[in-house]
Amino acid sequence: MISKKVISDIVSKYSLGGHVEKVKWEVNDEELRIDFINDSKNLVGNVGYKEKVGLKKGDYGIFNTSQLIKCLNILDGDILIESKNSKLNIADTNYDIKFNLADPAIIPNVPEVTNSDQPSASFEITNEFITRFVKSKDALSELDVFTIETREGINGEELVFKVGTDITNTIQFSVDELHEVTEEFEQIPFDSNLFKEILKANRNYESGTVHINKKGLIQLTFNYNDGFNTHYYLVRLQENN
């Protein structure tokens, strides 16, 4: 048996509000690991859970995560999860769900991200930062772009986030958290929807860091005390529109 909340948290940390559908759950003796990539191929990441979930060692293809989430939503409390005859069997005291598994071979391959460069800027994630970004994005929900840049401030180099672009409405704020800037850089555009969903899905983190490479890559890492760890790599948008 496992808490339904644990399984729901695992799924939410990679599905990111419907941005990722097709994944492979890899179960071994030590952890459940899910590597993923979105259809636009500007987001790569992985979710790890270092506790047993009830599944035998192996690979499990999930082709329609949105449907899986709808099935999980009707369950309560502790659930039983197992696989049999190419189906994922999930049950609580009221419902018995049989969810079709996909052939792992048809799940998109996820490239390994190697980022050996020293970050141009880094900072520790805080609840205040998450709240600021999510509120800014919600206020300008129709805008799909945010930018990051460095600016000279009163107390040295500032790291500035701006939702929107120079030709739209914008909301901007500086990172107040302890941060380090090793290289100055001008505005780099990223997908604001994905960034918001990453932050929302990891609100229960224990610690987290953001590393920004001025070549156009954000790396987010979240650590937990309950067996979870998550990593995300967000690639810059090719056009700032």
PDB file of N, CA and C in Angstrom, residues 115-153:
ATOM      1  N   ASN A 115      25.882  19.710 -18.660  1.00  0.00           N
ATOM      2  CA  ASN A 115      26.101  21.150 -18.530  1.00  0.00           C
ATOM      3  C   ASN A 115      27.305  21.375 -17.624  1.00  0.00           C
ATOM      4  N   SER A 116      28.477  21.242 -18.220  1.00  0.00           N
ATOM      5  CA  SER A 116      29.710  21.335 -17.442  1.00  0.00           C
ATOM      6  C   SER A 116      30.189  22.772 -17.254  1.00  0.00           C
ATOM      7  N   ASP A 117      29.546  23.722 -17.964  1.00  0.00           N
ATOM      8  CA  ASP A 117      29.951  25.122 -17.839  1.00  0.00           C
ATOM      9  C   ASP A 117      29.619  25.655 -16.448  1.00  0.00           C
ATOM     10  N   GLN A 118      30.429  26.570 -15.975  1.00  0.00           N
ATOM     11  CA  GLN A 118      30.115  27.254 -14.726  1.00  0.00           C
ATOM     12  C   GLN A 118      28.887  28.129 -14.951  1.00  0.00           C
ATOM     13  N   PRO A 119      27.922  28.117 -14.029  1.00  0.00           N
ATOM     14  CA  PRO A 119      26.722  28.947 -14.220  1.00  0.00           C
ATOM     15  C   PRO A 119      27.081  30.428 -14.291  1.00  0.00           C
ATOM     16  N   SER A 120      26.325  31.162 -15.120  1.00  0.00           N
ATOM     17  CA  SER A 120      26.495  32.611 -15.183  1.00  0.00           C
ATOM     18  C   SER A 120      25.866  33.283 -13.967  1.00  0.00           C
ATOM     19  N   ALA A 121      24.848  32.630 -13.408  1.00  0.00           N
ATOM     20  CA  ALA A 121      24.186  33.143 -12.201  1.00  0.00           C
ATOM     21  C   ALA A 121      23.513  31.984 -11.482  1.00  0.00           C
ATOM     22  N   SER A 122      23.427  32.095 -10.158  1.00  0.00           N
ATOM     23  CA  SER A 122      22.799  31.054  -9.346  1.00  0.00           C
ATOM     24  C   SER A 122      22.115  31.696  -8.147  1.00  0.00           C
ATOM     25  N   PHE A 123      21.062  31.041  -7.653  1.00  0.00           N
ATOM     26  CA  PHE A 123      20.448  31.491  -6.407  1.00  0.00           C
ATOM     27  C   PHE A 123      19.650  30.361  -5.785  1.00  0.00           C
ATOM     28  N   GLU A 124      19.402  30.515  -4.486  1.00  0.00           N
ATOM     29  CA  GLU A 124      18.605  29.552  -3.736  1.00  0.00           C
ATOM     30  C   GLU A 124      17.121  29.881  -3.915  1.00  0.00           C
ATOM     31  N   ILE A 125      16.333  28.862  -4.182  1.00  0.00           N
ATOM     32  CA  ILE A 125      14.892  29.050  -4.323  1.00  0.00           C
ATOM     33  C   ILE A 125      14.267  29.238  -2.946  1.00  0.00           C
ATOM     34  N   THR A 126      13.346  30.186  -2.850  1.00  0.00           N
ATOM     35  CA  THR A 126      12.602  30.422  -1.611  1.00  0.00           C
ATOM     36  C   THR A 126      11.111  30.488  -1.924  1.00  0.00           C
ATOM     37  N   ASN A 127      10.288  30.390  -0.882  1.00  0.00           N
ATOM     38  CA  ASN A 127       8.846  30.521  -1.070  1.00  0.00           C
ATOM     39  C   ASN A 127       8.496  31.891  -1.635  1.00  0.00           C
ATOM     40  N   GLU A 128       9.252  32.915  -1.208  1.00  0.00           N
ATOM     41  CA  GLU A 128       8.984  34.269  -1.698  1.00  0.00           C
ATOM     42  C   GLU A 128       9.223  34.373  -3.197  1.00  0.00           C
ATOM     43  N   PHE A 129      10.287  33.732  -3.671  1.00  0.00           N
ATOM     44  CA  PHE A 129      10.553  33.768  -5.107  1.00  0.00           C
ATOM     45  C   PHE A 129       9.445  33.057  -5.877  1.00  0.00           C
ATOM     46  N   ILE A 130       9.038  31.878  -5.403  1.00  0.00           N
ATOM     47  CA  ILE A 130       7.966  31.140  -6.084  1.00  0.00           C
ATOM     48  C   ILE A 130       6.706  31.988  -6.137  1.00  0.00           C
ATOM     49  N   THR A 131       6.349  32.609  -5.015  1.00  0.00           N
ATOM     50  CA  THR A 131       5.134  33.420  -4.967  1.00  0.00           C
ATOM     51  C   THR A 131       5.220  34.600  -5.924  1.00  0.00           C
ATOM     52  N   ARG A 132       6.355  35.256  -5.958  1.00  0.00           N
ATOM     53  CA  ARG A 132       6.510  36.412  -6.851  1.00  0.00           C
ATOM     54  C   ARG A 132       6.343  36.019  -8.313  1.00  0.00           C
ATOM     55  N   PHE A 133       6.995  34.927  -8.685  1.00  0.00           N
ATOM     56  CA  PHE A 133       6.907  34.548 -10.101  1.00  0.00           C
ATOM     57  C   PHE A 133       5.490  34.094 -10.456  1.00  0.00           C
ATOM     58  N   VAL A 134       4.889  33.258  -9.627  1.00  0.00           N
ATOM     59  CA  VAL A 134       3.557  32.745  -9.933  1.00  0.00           C
ATOM     60  C   VAL A 134       2.535  33.881  -9.990  1.00  0.00           C
ATOM     61  N   LYS A 135       2.604  34.820  -9.057  1.00  0.00           N
ATOM     62  CA  LYS A 135       1.672  35.949  -9.074  1.00  0.00           C
ATOM     63  C   LYS A 135       1.882  36.817 -10.317  1.00  0.00           C
ATOM     64  N   SER A 136       3.123  37.044 -10.694  1.00  0.00           N
ATOM     65  CA  SER A 136       3.411  37.847 -11.890  1.00  0.00           C
ATOM     66  C   SER A 136       2.871  37.170 -13.130  1.00  0.00           C
ATOM     67  N   LYS A 137       3.089  35.871 -13.229  1.00  0.00           N
ATOM     68  CA  LYS A 137       2.605  35.120 -14.385  1.00  0.00           C
ATOM     69  C   LYS A 137       1.083  35.091 -14.418  1.00  0.00           C
ATOM     70  N   ASP A 138       0.441  34.893 -13.265  1.00  0.00           N
ATOM     71  CA  ASP A 138      -1.025  34.870 -13.219  1.00  0.00           C
ATOM     72  C   ASP A 138      -1.615  36.211 -13.635  1.00  0.00           C
ATOM     73  N   ALA A 139      -0.940  37.307 -13.279  1.00  0.00           N
ATOM     74  CA  ALA A 139      -1.439  38.639 -13.639  1.00  0.00           C
ATOM     75  C   ALA A 139      -1.346  38.880 -15.140  1.00  0.00           C
ATOM     76  N   LEU A 140      -0.360  38.252 -15.783  1.00  0.00           N
ATOM     77  CA  LEU A 140      -0.182  38.375 -17.232  1.00  0.00           C
ATOM     78  C   LEU A 140      -0.250  36.977 -17.846  1.00  0.00           C
ATOM     79  N   SER A 141      -1.344  36.300 -17.554  1.00  0.00           N
ATOM     80  CA  SER A 141      -1.460  34.883 -17.891  1.00  0.00           C
ATOM     81  C   SER A 141      -1.415  34.607 -19.390  1.00  0.00           C
ATOM     82  N   GLU A 142      -1.785  35.615 -20.202  1.00  0.00           N
ATOM     83  CA  GLU A 142      -1.809  35.393 -21.650  1.00  0.00           C
ATOM     84  C   GLU A 142      -0.432  35.477 -22.290  1.00  0.00           C
ATOM     85  N   LEU A 143       0.565  35.898 -21.533  1.00  0.00           N
ATOM     86  CA  LEU A 143       1.916  36.054 -22.073  1.00  0.00           C
ATOM     87  C   LEU A 143       2.744  34.806 -21.780  1.00  0.00           C
ATOM     88  N   ASP A 144       3.369  34.266 -22.817  1.00  0.00           N
ATOM     89  CA  ASP A 144       4.052  32.981 -22.717  1.00  0.00           C
ATOM     90  C   ASP A 144       5.558  33.100 -22.494  1.00  0.00           C
ATOM     91  N   VAL A 145       6.058  34.326 -22.363  1.00  0.00           N
ATOM     92  CA  VAL A 145       7.498  34.535 -22.304  1.00  0.00           C
ATOM     93  C   VAL A 145       7.878  35.289 -21.027  1.00  0.00           C
ATOM     94  N   PHE A 146       8.987  34.859 -20.427  1.00  0.00           N
ATOM     95  CA  PHE A 146       9.632  35.687 -19.418  1.00  0.00           C
ATOM     96  C   PHE A 146      11.115  35.754 -19.753  1.00  0.00           C
ATOM     97  N   THR A 147      11.779  36.763 -19.241  1.00  0.00           N
ATOM     98  CA  THR A 147      13.208  36.918 -19.507  1.00  0.00           C
ATOM     99  C   THR A 147      13.976  37.038 -18.198  1.00  0.00           C
ATOM    100  N   ILE A 148      15.253  36.715 -18.275  1.00  0.00           N
ATOM    101  CA  ILE A 148      16.181  36.896 -17.163  1.00  0.00           C
ATOM    102  C   ILE A 148      17.368  37.697 -17.686  1.00  0.00           C
ATOM    103  N   GLU A 149      17.829  38.648 -16.883  1.00  0.00           N
ATOM    104  CA  GLU A 149      19.004  39.431 -17.259  1.00  0.00           C
ATOM    105  C   GLU A 149      19.718  39.898 -15.998  1.00  0.00           C
ATOM    106  N   THR A 150      20.929  40.378 -16.169  1.00  0.00           N
ATOM    107  CA  THR A 150      21.660  40.990 -15.060  1.00  0.00           C
ATOM    108  C   THR A 150      21.691  42.496 -15.260  1.00  0.00           C
ATOM    109  N   ARG A 151      21.682  43.226 -14.139  1.00  0.00           N
ATOM    110  CA  ARG A 151      21.763  44.691 -14.171  1.00  0.00           C
ATOM    111  C   ARG A 151      22.619  45.165 -12.999  1.00  0.00           C
ATOM    112  N   GLU A 152      23.258  46.283 -13.193  1.00  0.00           N
ATOM    113  CA  GLU A 152      24.034  46.878 -12.119  1.00  0.00           C
ATOM    114  C   GLU A 152      23.083  47.548 -11.136  1.00  0.00           C
ATOM    115  N   GLY A 153      23.129  47.117  -9.885  1.00  0.00           N
ATOM    116  CA  GLY A 153      22.257  47.679  -8.864  1.00  0.00           C
ATOM    117  C   GLY A 153      23.054  48.373  -7.781  1.00  0.00           C
TER     118      GLY A 153
END
